[in-house]
Short mmCIF file of C-alpha atoms and ligand atoms in Angstrom, two decimals:
data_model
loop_
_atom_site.label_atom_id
_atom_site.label_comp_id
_atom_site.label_asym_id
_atom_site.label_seq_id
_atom_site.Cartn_x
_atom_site.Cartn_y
_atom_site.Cartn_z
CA UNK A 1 220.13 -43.08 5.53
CA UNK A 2 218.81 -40.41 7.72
CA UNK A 3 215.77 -41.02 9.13
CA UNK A 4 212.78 -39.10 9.44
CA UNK A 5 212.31 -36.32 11.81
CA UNK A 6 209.05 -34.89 11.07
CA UNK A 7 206.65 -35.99 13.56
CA UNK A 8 204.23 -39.07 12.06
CA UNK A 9 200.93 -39.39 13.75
CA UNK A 10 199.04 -42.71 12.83
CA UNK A 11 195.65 -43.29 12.82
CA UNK A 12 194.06 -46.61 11.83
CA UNK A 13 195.34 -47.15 8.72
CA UNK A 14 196.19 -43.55 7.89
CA UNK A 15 199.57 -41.77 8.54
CA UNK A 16 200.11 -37.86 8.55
CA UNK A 17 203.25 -35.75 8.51
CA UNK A 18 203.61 -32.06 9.28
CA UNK A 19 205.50 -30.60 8.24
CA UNK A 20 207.63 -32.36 5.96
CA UNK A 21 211.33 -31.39 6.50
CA UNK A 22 214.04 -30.59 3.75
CA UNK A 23 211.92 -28.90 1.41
CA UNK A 24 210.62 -24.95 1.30
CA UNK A 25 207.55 -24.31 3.62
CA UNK A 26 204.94 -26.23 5.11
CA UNK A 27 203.84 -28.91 3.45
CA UNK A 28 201.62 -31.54 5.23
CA UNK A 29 201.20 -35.21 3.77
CA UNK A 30 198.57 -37.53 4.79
CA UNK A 31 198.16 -40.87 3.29
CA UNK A 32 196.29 -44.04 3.54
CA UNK A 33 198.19 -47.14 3.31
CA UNK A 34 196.66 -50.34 2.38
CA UNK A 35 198.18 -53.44 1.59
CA UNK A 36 201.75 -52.19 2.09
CA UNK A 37 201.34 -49.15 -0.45
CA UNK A 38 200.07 -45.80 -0.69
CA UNK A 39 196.61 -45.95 -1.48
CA UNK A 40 195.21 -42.50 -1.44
CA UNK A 41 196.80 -39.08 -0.46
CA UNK A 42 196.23 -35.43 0.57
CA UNK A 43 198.82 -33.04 0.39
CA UNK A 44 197.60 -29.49 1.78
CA UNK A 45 199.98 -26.12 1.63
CA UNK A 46 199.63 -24.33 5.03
CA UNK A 47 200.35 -20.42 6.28
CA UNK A 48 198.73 -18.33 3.71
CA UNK A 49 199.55 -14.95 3.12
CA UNK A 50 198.02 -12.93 0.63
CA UNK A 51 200.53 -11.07 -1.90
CA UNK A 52 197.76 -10.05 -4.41
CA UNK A 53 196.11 -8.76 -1.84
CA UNK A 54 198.59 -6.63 -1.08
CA UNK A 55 198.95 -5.72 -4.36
CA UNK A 56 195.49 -4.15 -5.05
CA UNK A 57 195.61 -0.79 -5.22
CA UNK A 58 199.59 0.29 -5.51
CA UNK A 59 201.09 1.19 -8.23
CA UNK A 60 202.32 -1.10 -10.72
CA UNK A 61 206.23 -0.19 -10.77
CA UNK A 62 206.26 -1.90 -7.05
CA UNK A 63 204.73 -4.76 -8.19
CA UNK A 64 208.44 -6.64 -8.96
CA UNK A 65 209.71 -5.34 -5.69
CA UNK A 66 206.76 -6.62 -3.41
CA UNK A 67 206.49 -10.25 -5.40
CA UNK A 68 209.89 -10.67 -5.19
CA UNK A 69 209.58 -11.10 -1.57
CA UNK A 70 207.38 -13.79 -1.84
CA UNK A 71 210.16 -15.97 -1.48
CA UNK A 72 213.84 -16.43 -0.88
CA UNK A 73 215.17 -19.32 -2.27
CA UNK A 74 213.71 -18.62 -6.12
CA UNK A 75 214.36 -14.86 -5.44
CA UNK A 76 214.88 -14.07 -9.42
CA UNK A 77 211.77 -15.52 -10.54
CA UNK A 78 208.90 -13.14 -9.23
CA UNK A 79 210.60 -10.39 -9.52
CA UNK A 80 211.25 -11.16 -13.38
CA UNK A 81 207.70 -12.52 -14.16
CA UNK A 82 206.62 -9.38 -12.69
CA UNK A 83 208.70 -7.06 -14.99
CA UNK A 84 207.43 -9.63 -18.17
CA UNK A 85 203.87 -8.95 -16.96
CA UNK A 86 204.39 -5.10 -17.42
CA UNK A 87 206.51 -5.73 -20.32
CA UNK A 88 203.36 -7.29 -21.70
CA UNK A 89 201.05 -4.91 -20.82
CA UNK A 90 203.24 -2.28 -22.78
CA UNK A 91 204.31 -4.67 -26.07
CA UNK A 92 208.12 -3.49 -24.67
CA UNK A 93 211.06 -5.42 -25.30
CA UNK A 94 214.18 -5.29 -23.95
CA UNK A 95 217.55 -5.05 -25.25
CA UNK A 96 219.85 -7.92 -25.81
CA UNK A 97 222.65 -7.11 -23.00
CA UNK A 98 219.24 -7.05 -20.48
CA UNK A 99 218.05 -10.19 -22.17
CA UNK A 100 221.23 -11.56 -21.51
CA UNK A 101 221.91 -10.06 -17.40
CA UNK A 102 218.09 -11.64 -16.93
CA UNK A 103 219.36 -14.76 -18.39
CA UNK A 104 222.29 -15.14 -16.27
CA UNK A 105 220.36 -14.03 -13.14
CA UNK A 106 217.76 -16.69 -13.28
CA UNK A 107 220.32 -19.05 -14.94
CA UNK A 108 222.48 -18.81 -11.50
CA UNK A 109 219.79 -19.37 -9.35
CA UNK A 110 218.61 -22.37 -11.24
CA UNK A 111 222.39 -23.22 -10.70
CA UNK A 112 222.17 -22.29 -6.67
CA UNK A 113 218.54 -24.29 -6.25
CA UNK A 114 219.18 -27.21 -8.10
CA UNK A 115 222.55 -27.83 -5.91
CA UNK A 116 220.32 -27.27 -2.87
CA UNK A 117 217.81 -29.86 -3.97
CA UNK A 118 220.06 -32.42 -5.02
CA UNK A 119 222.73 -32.50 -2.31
CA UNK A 120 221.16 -30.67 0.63
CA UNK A 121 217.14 -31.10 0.39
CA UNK A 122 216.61 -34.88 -1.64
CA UNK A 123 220.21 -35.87 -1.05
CA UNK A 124 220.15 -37.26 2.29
CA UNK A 125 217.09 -39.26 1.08
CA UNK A 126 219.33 -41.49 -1.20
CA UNK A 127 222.94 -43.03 -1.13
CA UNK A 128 224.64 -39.87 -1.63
CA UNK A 129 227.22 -40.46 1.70
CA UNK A 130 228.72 -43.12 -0.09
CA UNK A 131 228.62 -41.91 -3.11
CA UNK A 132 230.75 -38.56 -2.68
CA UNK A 133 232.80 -39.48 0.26
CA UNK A 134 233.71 -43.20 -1.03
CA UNK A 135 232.00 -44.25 2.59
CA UNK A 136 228.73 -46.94 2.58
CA UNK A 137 225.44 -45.28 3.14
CA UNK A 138 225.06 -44.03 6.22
CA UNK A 139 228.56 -44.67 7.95
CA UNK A 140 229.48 -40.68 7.89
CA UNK A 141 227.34 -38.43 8.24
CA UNK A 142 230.12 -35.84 9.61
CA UNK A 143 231.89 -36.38 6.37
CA UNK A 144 228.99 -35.67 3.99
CA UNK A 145 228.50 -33.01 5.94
CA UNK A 146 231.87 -31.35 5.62
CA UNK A 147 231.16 -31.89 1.98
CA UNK A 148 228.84 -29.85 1.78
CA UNK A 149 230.66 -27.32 3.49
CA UNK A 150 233.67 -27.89 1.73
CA UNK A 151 232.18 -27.84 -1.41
CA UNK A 152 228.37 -27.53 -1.86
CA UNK A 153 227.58 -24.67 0.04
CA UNK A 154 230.44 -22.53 -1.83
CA UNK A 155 229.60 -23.30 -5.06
CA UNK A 156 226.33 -22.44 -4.02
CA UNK A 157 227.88 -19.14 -2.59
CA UNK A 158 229.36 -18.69 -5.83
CA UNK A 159 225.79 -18.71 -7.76
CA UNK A 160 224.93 -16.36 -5.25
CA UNK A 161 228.06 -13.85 -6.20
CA UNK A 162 227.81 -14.40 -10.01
CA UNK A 163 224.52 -12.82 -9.27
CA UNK A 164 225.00 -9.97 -6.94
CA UNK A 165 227.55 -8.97 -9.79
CA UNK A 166 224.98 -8.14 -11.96
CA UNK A 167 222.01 -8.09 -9.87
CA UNK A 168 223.59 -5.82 -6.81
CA UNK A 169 222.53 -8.14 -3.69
CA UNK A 170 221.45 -11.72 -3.28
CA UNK A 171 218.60 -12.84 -2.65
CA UNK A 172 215.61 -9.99 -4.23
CA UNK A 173 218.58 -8.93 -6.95
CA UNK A 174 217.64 -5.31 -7.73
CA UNK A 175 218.73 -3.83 -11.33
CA UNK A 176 216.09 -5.55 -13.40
CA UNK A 177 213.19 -3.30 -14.26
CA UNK A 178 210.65 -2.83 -16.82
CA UNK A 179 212.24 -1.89 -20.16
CA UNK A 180 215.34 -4.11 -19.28
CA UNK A 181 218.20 -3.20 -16.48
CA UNK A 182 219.55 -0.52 -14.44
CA UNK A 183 223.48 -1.10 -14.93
CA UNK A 184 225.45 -1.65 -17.64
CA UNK A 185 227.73 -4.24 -17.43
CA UNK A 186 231.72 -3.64 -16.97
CA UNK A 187 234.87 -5.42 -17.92
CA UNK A 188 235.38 -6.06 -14.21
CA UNK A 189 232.20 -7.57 -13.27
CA UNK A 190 232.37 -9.46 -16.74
CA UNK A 191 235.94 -10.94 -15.51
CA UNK A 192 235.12 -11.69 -12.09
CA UNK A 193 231.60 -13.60 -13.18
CA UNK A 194 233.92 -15.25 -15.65
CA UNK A 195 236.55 -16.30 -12.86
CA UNK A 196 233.58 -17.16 -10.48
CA UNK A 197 231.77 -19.52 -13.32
CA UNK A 198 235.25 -21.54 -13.65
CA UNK A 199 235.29 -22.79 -10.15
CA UNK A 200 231.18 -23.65 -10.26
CA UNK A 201 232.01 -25.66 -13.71
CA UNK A 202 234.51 -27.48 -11.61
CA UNK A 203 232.69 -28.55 -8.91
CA UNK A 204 229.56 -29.61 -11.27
CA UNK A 205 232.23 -30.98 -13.31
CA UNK A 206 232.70 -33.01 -10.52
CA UNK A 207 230.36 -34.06 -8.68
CA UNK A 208 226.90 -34.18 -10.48
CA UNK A 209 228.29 -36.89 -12.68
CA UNK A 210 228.59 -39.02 -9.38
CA UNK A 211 225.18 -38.62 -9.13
CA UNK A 212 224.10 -39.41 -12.37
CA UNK A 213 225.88 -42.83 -12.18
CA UNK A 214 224.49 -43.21 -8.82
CA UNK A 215 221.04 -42.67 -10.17
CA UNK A 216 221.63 -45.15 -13.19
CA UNK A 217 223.00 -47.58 -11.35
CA UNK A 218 219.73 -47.74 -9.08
CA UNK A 219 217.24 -46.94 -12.20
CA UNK A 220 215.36 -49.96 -11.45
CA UNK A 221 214.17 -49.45 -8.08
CA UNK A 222 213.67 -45.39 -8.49
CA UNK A 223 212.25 -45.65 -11.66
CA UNK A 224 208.95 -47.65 -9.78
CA UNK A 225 208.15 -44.68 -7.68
CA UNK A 226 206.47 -41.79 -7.96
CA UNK A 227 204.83 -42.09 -11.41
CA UNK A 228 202.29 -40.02 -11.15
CA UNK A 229 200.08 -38.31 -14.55
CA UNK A 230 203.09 -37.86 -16.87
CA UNK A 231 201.24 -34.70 -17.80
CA UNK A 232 204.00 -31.55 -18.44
CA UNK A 233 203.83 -27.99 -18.41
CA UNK A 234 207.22 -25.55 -19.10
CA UNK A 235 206.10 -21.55 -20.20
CA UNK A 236 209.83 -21.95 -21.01
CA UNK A 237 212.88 -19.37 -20.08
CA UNK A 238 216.10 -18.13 -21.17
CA UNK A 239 215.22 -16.43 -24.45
CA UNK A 240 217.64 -15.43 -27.33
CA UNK A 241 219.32 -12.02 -26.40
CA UNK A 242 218.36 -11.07 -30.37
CA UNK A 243 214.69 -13.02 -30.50
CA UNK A 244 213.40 -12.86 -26.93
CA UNK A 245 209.65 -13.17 -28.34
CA UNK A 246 210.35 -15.97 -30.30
CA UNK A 247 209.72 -19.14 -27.78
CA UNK A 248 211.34 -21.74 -30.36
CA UNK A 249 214.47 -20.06 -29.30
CA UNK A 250 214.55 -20.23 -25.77
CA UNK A 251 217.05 -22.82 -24.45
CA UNK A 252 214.06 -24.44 -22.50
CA UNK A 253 211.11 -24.66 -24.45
CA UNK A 254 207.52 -23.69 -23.74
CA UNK A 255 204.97 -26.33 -23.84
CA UNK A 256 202.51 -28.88 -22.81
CA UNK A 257 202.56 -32.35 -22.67
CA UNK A 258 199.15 -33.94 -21.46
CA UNK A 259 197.82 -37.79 -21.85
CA UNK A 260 200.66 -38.24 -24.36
CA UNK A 261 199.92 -35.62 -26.61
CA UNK A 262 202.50 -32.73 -27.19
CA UNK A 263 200.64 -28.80 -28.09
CA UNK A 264 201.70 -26.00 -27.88
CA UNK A 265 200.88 -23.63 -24.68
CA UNK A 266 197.77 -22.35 -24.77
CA UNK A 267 197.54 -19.72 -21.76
CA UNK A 268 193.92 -19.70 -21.64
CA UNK A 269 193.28 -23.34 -20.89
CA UNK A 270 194.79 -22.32 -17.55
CA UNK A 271 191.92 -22.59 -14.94
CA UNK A 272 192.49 -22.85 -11.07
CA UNK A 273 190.19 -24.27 -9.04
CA UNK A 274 189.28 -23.48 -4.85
CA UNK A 275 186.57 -26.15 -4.44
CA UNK A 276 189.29 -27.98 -2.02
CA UNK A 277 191.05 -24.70 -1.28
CA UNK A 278 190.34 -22.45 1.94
CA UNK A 279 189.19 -19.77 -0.42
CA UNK A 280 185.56 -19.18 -1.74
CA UNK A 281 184.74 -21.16 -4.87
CA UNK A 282 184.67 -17.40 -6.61
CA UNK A 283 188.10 -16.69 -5.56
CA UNK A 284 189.30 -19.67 -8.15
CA UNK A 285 189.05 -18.97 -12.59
CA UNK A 286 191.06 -17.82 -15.21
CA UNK A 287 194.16 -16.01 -14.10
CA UNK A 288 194.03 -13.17 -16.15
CA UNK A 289 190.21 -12.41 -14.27
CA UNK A 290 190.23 -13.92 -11.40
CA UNK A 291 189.57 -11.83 -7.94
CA UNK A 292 191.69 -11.51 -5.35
CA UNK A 293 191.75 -14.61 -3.39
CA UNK A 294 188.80 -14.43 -0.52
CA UNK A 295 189.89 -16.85 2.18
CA UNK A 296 187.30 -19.55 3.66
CA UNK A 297 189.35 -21.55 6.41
CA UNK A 298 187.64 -24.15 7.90
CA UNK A 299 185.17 -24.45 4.37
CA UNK A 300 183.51 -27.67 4.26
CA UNK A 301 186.04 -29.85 2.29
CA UNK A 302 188.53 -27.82 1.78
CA UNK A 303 192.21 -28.95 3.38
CA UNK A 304 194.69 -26.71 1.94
CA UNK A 305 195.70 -22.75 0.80
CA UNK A 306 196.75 -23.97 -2.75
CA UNK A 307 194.61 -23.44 -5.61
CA UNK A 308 194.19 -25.98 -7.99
CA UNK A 309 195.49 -24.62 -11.16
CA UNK A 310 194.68 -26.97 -14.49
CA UNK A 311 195.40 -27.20 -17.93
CA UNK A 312 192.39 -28.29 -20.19
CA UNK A 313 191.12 -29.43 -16.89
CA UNK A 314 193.83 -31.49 -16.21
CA UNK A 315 196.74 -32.03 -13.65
CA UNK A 316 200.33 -30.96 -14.66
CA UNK A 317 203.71 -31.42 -13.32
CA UNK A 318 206.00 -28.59 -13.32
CA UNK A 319 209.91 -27.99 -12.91
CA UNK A 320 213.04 -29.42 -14.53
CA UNK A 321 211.55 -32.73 -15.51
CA UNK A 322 208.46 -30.83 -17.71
CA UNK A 323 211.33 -28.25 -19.19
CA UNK A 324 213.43 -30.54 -20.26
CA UNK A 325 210.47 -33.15 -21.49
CA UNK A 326 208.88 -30.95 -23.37
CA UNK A 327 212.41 -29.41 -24.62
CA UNK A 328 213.29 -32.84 -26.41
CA UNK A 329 215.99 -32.88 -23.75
CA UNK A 330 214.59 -35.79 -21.85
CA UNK A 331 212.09 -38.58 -22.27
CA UNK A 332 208.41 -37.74 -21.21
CA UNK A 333 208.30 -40.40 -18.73
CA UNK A 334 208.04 -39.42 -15.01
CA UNK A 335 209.49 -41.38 -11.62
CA UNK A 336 211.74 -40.63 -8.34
CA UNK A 337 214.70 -41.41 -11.06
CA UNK A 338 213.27 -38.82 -13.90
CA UNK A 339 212.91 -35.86 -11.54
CA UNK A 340 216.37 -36.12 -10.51
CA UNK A 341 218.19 -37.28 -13.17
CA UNK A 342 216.47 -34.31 -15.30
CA UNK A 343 217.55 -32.00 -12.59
CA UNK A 344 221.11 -33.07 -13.02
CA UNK A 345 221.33 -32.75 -16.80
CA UNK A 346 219.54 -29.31 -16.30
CA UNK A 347 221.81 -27.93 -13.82
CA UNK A 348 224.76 -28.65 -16.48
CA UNK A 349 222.80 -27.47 -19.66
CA UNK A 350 221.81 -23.70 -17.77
CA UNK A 351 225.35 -23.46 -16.18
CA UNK A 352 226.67 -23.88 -19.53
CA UNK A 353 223.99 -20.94 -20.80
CA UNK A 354 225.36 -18.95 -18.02
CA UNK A 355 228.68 -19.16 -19.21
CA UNK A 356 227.55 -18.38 -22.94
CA UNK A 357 225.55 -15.25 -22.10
CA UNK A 358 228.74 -13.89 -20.26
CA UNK A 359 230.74 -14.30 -22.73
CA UNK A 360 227.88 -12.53 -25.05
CA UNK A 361 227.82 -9.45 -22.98
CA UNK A 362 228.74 -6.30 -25.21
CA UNK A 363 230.54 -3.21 -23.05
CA UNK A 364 228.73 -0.69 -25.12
CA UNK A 365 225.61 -2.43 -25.82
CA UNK A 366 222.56 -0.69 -24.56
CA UNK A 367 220.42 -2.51 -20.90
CA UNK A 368 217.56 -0.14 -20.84
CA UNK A 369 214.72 0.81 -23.49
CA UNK A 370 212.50 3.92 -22.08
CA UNK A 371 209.59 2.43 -20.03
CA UNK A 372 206.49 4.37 -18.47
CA UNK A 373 203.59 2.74 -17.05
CA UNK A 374 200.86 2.43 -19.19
CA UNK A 375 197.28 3.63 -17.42
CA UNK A 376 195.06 1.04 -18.56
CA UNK A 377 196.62 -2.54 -19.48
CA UNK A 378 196.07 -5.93 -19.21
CA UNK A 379 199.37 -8.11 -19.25
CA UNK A 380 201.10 -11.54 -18.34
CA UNK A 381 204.32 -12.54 -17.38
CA UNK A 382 205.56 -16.62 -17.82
CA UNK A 383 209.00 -17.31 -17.25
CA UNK A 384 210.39 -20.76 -15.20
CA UNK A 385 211.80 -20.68 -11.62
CA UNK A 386 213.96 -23.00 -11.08
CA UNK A 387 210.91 -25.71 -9.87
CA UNK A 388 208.81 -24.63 -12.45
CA UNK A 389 206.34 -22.75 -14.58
CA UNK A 390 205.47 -19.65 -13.13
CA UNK A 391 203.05 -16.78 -14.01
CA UNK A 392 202.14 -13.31 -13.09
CA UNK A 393 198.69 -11.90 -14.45
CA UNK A 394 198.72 -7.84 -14.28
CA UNK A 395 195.71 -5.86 -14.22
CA UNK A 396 195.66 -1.94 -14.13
CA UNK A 397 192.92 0.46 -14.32
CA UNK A 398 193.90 4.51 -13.65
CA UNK A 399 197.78 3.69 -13.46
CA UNK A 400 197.25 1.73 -10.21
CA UNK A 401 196.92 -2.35 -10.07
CA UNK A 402 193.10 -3.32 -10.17
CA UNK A 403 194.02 -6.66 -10.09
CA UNK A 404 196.88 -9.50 -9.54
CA UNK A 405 197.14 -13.21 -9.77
CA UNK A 406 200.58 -15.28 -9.53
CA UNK A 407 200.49 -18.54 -10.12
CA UNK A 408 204.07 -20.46 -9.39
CA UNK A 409 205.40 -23.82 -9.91
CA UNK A 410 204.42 -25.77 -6.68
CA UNK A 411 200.63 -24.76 -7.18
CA UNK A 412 200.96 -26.69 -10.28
CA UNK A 413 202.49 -29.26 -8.32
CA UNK A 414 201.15 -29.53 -4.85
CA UNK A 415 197.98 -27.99 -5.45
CA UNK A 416 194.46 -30.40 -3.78
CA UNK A 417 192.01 -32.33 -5.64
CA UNK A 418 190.03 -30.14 -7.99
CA UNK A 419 186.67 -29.43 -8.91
CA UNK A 420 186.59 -32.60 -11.26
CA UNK A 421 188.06 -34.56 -8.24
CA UNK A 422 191.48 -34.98 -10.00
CA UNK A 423 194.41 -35.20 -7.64
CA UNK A 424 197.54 -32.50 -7.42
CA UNK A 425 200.32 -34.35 -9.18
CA UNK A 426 202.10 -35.16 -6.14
CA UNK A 427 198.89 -36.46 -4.64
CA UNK A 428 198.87 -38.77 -7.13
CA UNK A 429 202.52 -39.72 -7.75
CA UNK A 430 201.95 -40.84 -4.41
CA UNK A 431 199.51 -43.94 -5.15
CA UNK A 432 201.09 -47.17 -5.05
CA UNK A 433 204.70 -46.17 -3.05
CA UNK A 434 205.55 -49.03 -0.98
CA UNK A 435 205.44 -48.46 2.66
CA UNK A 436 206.24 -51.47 5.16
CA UNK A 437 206.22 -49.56 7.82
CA UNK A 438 203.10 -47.00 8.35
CA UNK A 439 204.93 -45.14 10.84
CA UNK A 440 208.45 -44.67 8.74
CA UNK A 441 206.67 -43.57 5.41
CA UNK A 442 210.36 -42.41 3.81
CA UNK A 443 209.15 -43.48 0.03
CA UNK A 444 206.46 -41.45 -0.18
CA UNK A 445 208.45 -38.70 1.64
CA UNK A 446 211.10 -38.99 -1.09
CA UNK A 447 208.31 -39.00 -3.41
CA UNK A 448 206.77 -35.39 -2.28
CA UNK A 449 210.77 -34.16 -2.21
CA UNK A 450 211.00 -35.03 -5.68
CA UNK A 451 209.45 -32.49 -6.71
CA UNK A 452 211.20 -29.79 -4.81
CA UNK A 453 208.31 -28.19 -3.52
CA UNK A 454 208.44 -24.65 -2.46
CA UNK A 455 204.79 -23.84 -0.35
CA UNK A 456 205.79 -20.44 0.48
CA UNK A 457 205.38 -19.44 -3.17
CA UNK A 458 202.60 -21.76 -3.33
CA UNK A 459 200.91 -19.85 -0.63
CA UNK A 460 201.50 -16.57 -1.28
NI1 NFE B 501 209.77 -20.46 -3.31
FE1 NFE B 501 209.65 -20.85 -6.41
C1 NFE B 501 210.79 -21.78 -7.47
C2 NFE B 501 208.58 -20.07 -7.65
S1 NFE B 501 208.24 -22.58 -6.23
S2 NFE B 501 210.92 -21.45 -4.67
O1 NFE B 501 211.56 -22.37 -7.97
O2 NFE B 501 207.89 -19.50 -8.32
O3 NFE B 501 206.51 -22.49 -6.36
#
């Protein structure tokens, strides 16, 4: 097992970590342990930086360029939400070849992240040595890490050049735009994706089974940890290339699952709140209206620069777990266990997509439907990144951008207390982790990994 490197400064009965290492950003976690187990927790999202503030004012064709750089690792996902919010704001749909390029762009990098998390990021938090190099935990640490090198990391490089076939460059690909995508594809680049998928199939052939006996041969002690609400929200993703407006037909389904009741999504029950966010209280609201974020560091209660976004008022989990949950695909039941093992079965359900949408790609069918910027338009993009729902809310008055909210996966996630004093989801997953040792909190470490958090979208 590898132990903990972040430093862990005690206090009475309290423990803090910042950052937390192997997962995107900086995340601090502080909790209080009593009796041996997590008894409250804080989790606060630090290094702001203020996208739709940049976005005020420009025009609303850069708008997929800038929020694609919010971050690297989910690189397809702003960008597309972006496009889907101007799509929106236009009633434009694309054509089935673009449906299809989208699909296999975010498909891949659902492909890419998921290996990350589950080998790379969470990995080294369970028995994975042993498991893939047939040594006992923790004997080889040089050997697990030549499989990743030998193995991980190129199938990972693979993702990356399935993309860049169709995309042009990995990460921030560059040939979607409004109204679909710049290039056609081309028997080669069909062939060479095609060759390129093969040897990713094999590896995940592979491997990710290992882990999925690994993980049901420990269900009992993973399954303990980590609860947290249950409560699920997917906007869904990877629409038919010949229905891409009809949800019911997306491989991953949109949804919401809250207090064990299933509906259907309902985008204006999305509220965020900033009453424990370094932001004025009038910088939180509806999505679609809400300002640009004002910031308020050091505001009396506050402990973090993620909003507190809510559905009906209450706390949601977000990523593969919520996709495939509210897809059918998995039980609605959430632990250390469900995250990953949905994970797993999702990495092998979209690489199989990938494959299909390929293989669907017409030489002669069209990528592009005319486009042009509409003057005055409200719009919203949802689409899934690879940890989760994530949304884009487009305002333009006089054919510039009047306003801008996005709203990705890890604020659903990793967001602070709220104005109702409900807890983030992972603040709350947290309660009850066993931790012996105050100083060595590794539980409730796996437990914030779990969910794969990424705080530089979080923060943008
Ligand atoms: Ni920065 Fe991202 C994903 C998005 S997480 S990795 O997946 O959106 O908030």
């Amino acid at each position: 097992m590898v132990q903990i490197v972040a430093p862990a400064a005690v206090v009475g009965s309290t423990v803090t970590v910042d950052p937390i290492t192997r997962i995107e950003g900086h995340l601090s976690m502080k909790i209080d342990v009593q009796n041996g187990v997590v008894s409250n927790a804080w989790a606060s999202g630090l290094l702001y930086r203020g996208f739709e503030r940049i976005l005020v004012g420009r025009d609303p064709m850069d708008a997929p360029t800038i929020t694609s750089r919010i971050c690297g690792v989910c690189h397809s996902t702003h960008r597309l939400c972006s496009i889907r919010a101007l799509e929106n704001a236009r009633n434009a749909t694309p054509p089935p070849n673009a449906i299809r390029i989208r699909n296999i762009l975010e498909g891949m990098n659902f492909v890419y992240s998921h290996l990350a998390h589950i080998f790379l990021l969470a990995g080294p938090d369970y028995d994975l040595y042993g498991l893939v190099s047939g040594l006992s935990q923790g004997q080889n640490i040089d050997k697990y890490n030549s499989i990743l090198k030998t193995v991980v990391f190129p199938a990972q490089r693979l993702c990356h050049e399935v993309s860049a076939v169709f995309g042009g460059k990995v990460p921030h690909h560059m040939t979607t735009v409004p109204g679909g995508a710049s290039n056609p594809p081309t028997s080669t680049a069909i062939s060479t994706a095609k060759a390129k998928i093969a040897t990713i199939k094999s590896t995940a052939n592979t491997y990710l089974p290992m882990v999925l006996s690994y993980l049901d041969a420990n269900k009992s002690t993973l399954s303990a940890v980590g609860k947290g609400y249950g409560n699920f929200v997917s906007y869904g993703v990877f629409p038919d290339a010949n229905d891409p407006n009809n949800t019911s037909k997306f491989l991953l389904k949109r949804g919401v699952y809250v207090n064990g009741a299933s509906s259907m999504l309902d985008v204006a029950k999305i509220v965020e709140s900033t009453k424990y966010s370094w932001y004025t209280d009038a910088s939180g609201g509806a999505p679609a209206s809400e300002s640009p974020p004002t910031d308020r560091y050091g505001k009396a209660g506050a402990y973090s620069w993620i909003k507190s976004p809510r559905y009906g008022g209450q706390p949601c989990e977000a990523g593969p777990l919520a996709r495939m949950a509210v897809s059918g695909l998995y039980p609605k039941q959430a632990s250390l266990y469900d995250r990953l093992k949905a994970r797993v079965n999702e990495a092998i359900l979209v690489l199989g997509g990938v494959e299909k949408w390929v293989n669907e790609l017409t030489l002669s069918g069209a990528v592009y439907t005319a486009y042009t910027k509409p003057a005055n338009a409200t719009g919203v993009g949802l689409w899934e990144a690879p940890r989760g729902a994530n949304g884009h809310w487009v305002r333009i008055v006089n054919s510039k951008i009047s306003g801008y909210q996005i709203l990705p996966p890890t604020n659903w996630n990793a967001s602070p207390r709220d104005s109702s004093g409900f807890m983030g989801p992972i603040e709350k997953s947290l309660i009850g982790t066993p931790t012996a040792d105050i100083a060595k909190p590794t539980n409730a470490l796996k437990v914030v990994r779990s969910f794969d958090p990424c705080v530089a979208c979080a923060v943008h």
